Amino acid sequence: MGTGTPHFDYRAHGAFLGLQINHKRKDLIYSIIEGIIFALKDSFVSISKPQIRKIFLSGGATRFPIWPKLVSAIFNLPVFVFQNADSSTIGAFLLGARRLGIIKDFDTIINGLIPEDPFLPQINNSQIYEKKFSKYRHFSNFIREYSTYDKDFLEYI
């Protein structure tokens, strides 16, 4: 399946590191969610020092509270979740309506769509996830480097 931004390696593999006999299915699912968000953060930090101070989430995954909580902890930013899962459709409509002159400014409309209560990062969690993100980057580089060879990358450990 591979990976996209910022690495663009269609041959990349994934791995569960530190997996033990006592881990349950929910631990693996949690790890997958963390990995997805770490990959997003990897893209985020690859941009030259973005000046982003808050994150807006929409879509199906936002129906599960674990997503915005983890995004907030991993990015160490407040996360606002749109209640309407079709916010990209609304955004496309707003852009078109603005271009056609139907609406004059976005501020009035957008302010009505912005959720009031964000998910805020907890200092302890953010520090833990910063360490985990550093490990994620280290091991994802390792796995990406060795998984592209013909031999099994585990031979190199």
PDB file of N, CA and C in Angstrom, residues 2-3 7-14 140-154 156:
ATOM      1  N   GLY A   2       1.874   1.313   0.865  1.00  0.00           N
ATOM      2  CA  GLY A   2       2.804   2.427   0.825  1.00  0.00           C
ATOM      3  C   GLY A   2       2.397   3.610   1.665  1.00  0.00           C
ATOM      4  N   THR A   3       3.074   4.695   1.409  1.00  0.00           N
ATOM      5  CA  THR A   3       2.836   5.926   2.144  1.00  0.00           C
ATOM      6  C   THR A   3       2.911   7.114   1.199  1.00  0.00           C
ATOM      7  N   HIS A   7       6.854  11.213   2.225  1.00  0.00           N
ATOM      8  CA  HIS A   7       7.849  10.241   1.770  1.00  0.00           C
ATOM      9  C   HIS A   7       7.571   9.643   0.395  1.00  0.00           C
ATOM     10  N   PHE A   8       6.331   9.519   0.007  1.00  0.00           N
ATOM     11  CA  PHE A   8       5.948   8.978  -1.301  1.00  0.00           C
ATOM     12  C   PHE A   8       6.688   7.691  -1.644  1.00  0.00           C
ATOM     13  N   ASP A   9       6.441   6.682  -0.860  1.00  0.00           N
ATOM     14  CA  ASP A   9       7.081   5.385  -1.081  1.00  0.00           C
ATOM     15  C   ASP A   9       5.993   4.320  -1.143  1.00  0.00           C
ATOM     16  N   TYR A  10       5.649   3.914  -2.343  1.00  0.00           N
ATOM     17  CA  TYR A  10       4.570   2.940  -2.504  1.00  0.00           C
ATOM     18  C   TYR A  10       4.961   1.552  -1.997  1.00  0.00           C
ATOM     19  N   ARG A  11       6.253   1.329  -1.733  1.00  0.00           N
ATOM     20  CA  ARG A  11       6.707   0.032  -1.238  1.00  0.00           C
ATOM     21  C   ARG A  11       6.832  -0.009   0.285  1.00  0.00           C
ATOM     22  N   ALA A  12       6.525   1.087   0.964  1.00  0.00           N
ATOM     23  CA  ALA A  12       6.694   1.142   2.419  1.00  0.00           C
ATOM     24  C   ALA A  12       5.812   0.105   3.104  1.00  0.00           C
ATOM     25  N   HIS A  13       6.308  -0.396   4.214  1.00  0.00           N
ATOM     26  CA  HIS A  13       5.587  -1.372   5.018  1.00  0.00           C
ATOM     27  C   HIS A  13       5.261  -0.782   6.374  1.00  0.00           C
ATOM     28  N   GLY A  14       4.454  -1.465   7.119  1.00  0.00           N
ATOM     29  CA  GLY A  14       4.148  -1.070   8.487  1.00  0.00           C
ATOM     30  C   GLY A  14       4.585  -2.158   9.439  1.00  0.00           C
ATOM     31  N   SER A 140       9.974   4.559  11.691  1.00  0.00           N
ATOM     32  CA  SER A 140       9.379   4.556  10.348  1.00  0.00           C
ATOM     33  C   SER A 140      10.470   4.740   9.290  1.00  0.00           C
ATOM     34  N   ASN A 141      11.485   5.539   9.588  1.00  0.00           N
ATOM     35  CA  ASN A 141      12.617   5.659   8.661  1.00  0.00           C
ATOM     36  C   ASN A 141      13.351   4.331   8.541  1.00  0.00           C
ATOM     37  N   PHE A 142      13.552   3.674   9.681  1.00  0.00           N
ATOM     38  CA  PHE A 142      14.224   2.376   9.696  1.00  0.00           C
ATOM     39  C   PHE A 142      13.429   1.352   8.870  1.00  0.00           C
ATOM     40  N   ILE A 143      12.149   1.251   9.138  1.00  0.00           N
ATOM     41  CA  ILE A 143      11.306   0.280   8.437  1.00  0.00           C
ATOM     42  C   ILE A 143      11.250   0.602   6.951  1.00  0.00           C
ATOM     43  N   ARG A 144      11.120   1.876   6.604  1.00  0.00           N
ATOM     44  CA  ARG A 144      11.056   2.288   5.200  1.00  0.00           C
ATOM     45  C   ARG A 144      12.363   1.939   4.490  1.00  0.00           C
ATOM     46  N   GLU A 145      13.478   2.179   5.148  1.00  0.00           N
ATOM     47  CA  GLU A 145      14.777   1.901   4.541  1.00  0.00           C
ATOM     48  C   GLU A 145      14.976   0.417   4.272  1.00  0.00           C
ATOM     49  N   TYR A 146      14.684  -0.407   5.258  1.00  0.00           N
ATOM     50  CA  TYR A 146      14.980  -1.825   5.129  1.00  0.00           C
ATOM     51  C   TYR A 146      13.863  -2.638   4.492  1.00  0.00           C
ATOM     52  N   SER A 147      12.661  -2.140   4.507  1.00  0.00           N
ATOM     53  CA  SER A 147      11.575  -2.919   3.912  1.00  0.00           C
ATOM     54  C   SER A 147      11.566  -2.826   2.399  1.00  0.00           C
ATOM     55  N   THR A 148      12.351  -1.930   1.830  1.00  0.00           N
ATOM     56  CA  THR A 148      12.394  -1.812   0.375  1.00  0.00           C
ATOM     57  C   THR A 148      13.410  -2.758  -0.252  1.00  0.00           C
ATOM     58  N   TYR A 149      14.199  -3.435   0.586  1.00  0.00           N
ATOM     59  CA  TYR A 149      15.145  -4.428   0.088  1.00  0.00           C
ATOM     60  C   TYR A 149      14.430  -5.753  -0.148  1.00  0.00           C
ATOM     61  N   ASP A 150      15.082  -6.617  -0.916  1.00  0.00           N
ATOM     62  CA  ASP A 150      14.510  -7.929  -1.190  1.00  0.00           C
ATOM     63  C   ASP A 150      14.492  -8.812   0.051  1.00  0.00           C
ATOM     64  N   LYS A 151      15.471  -8.627   0.925  1.00  0.00           N
ATOM     65  CA  LYS A 151      15.551  -9.448   2.141  1.00  0.00           C
ATOM     66  C   LYS A 151      14.573  -8.923   3.197  1.00  0.00           C
ATOM     67  N   ASP A 152      14.266  -9.773   4.110  1.00  0.00           N
ATOM     68  CA  ASP A 152      13.408  -9.396   5.234  1.00  0.00           C
ATOM     69  C   ASP A 152      14.170  -8.399   6.113  1.00  0.00           C
ATOM     70  N   PHE A 153      13.545  -7.247   6.419  1.00  0.00           N
ATOM     71  CA  PHE A 153      14.247  -6.227   7.197  1.00  0.00           C
ATOM     72  C   PHE A 153      14.571  -6.681   8.616  1.00  0.00           C
ATOM     73  N   LEU A 154      13.896  -7.714   9.112  1.00  0.00           N
ATOM     74  CA  LEU A 154      14.179  -8.186  10.459  1.00  0.00           C
ATOM     75  C   LEU A 154      15.576  -8.788  10.573  1.00  0.00           C
ATOM     76  N   TYR A 156      18.171  -7.371   9.822  1.00  0.00           N
ATOM     77  CA  TYR A 156      19.088  -6.289  10.122  1.00  0.00           C
ATOM     78  C   TYR A 156      18.993  -5.818  11.570  1.00  0.00           C
TER      79      TYR A 156
END
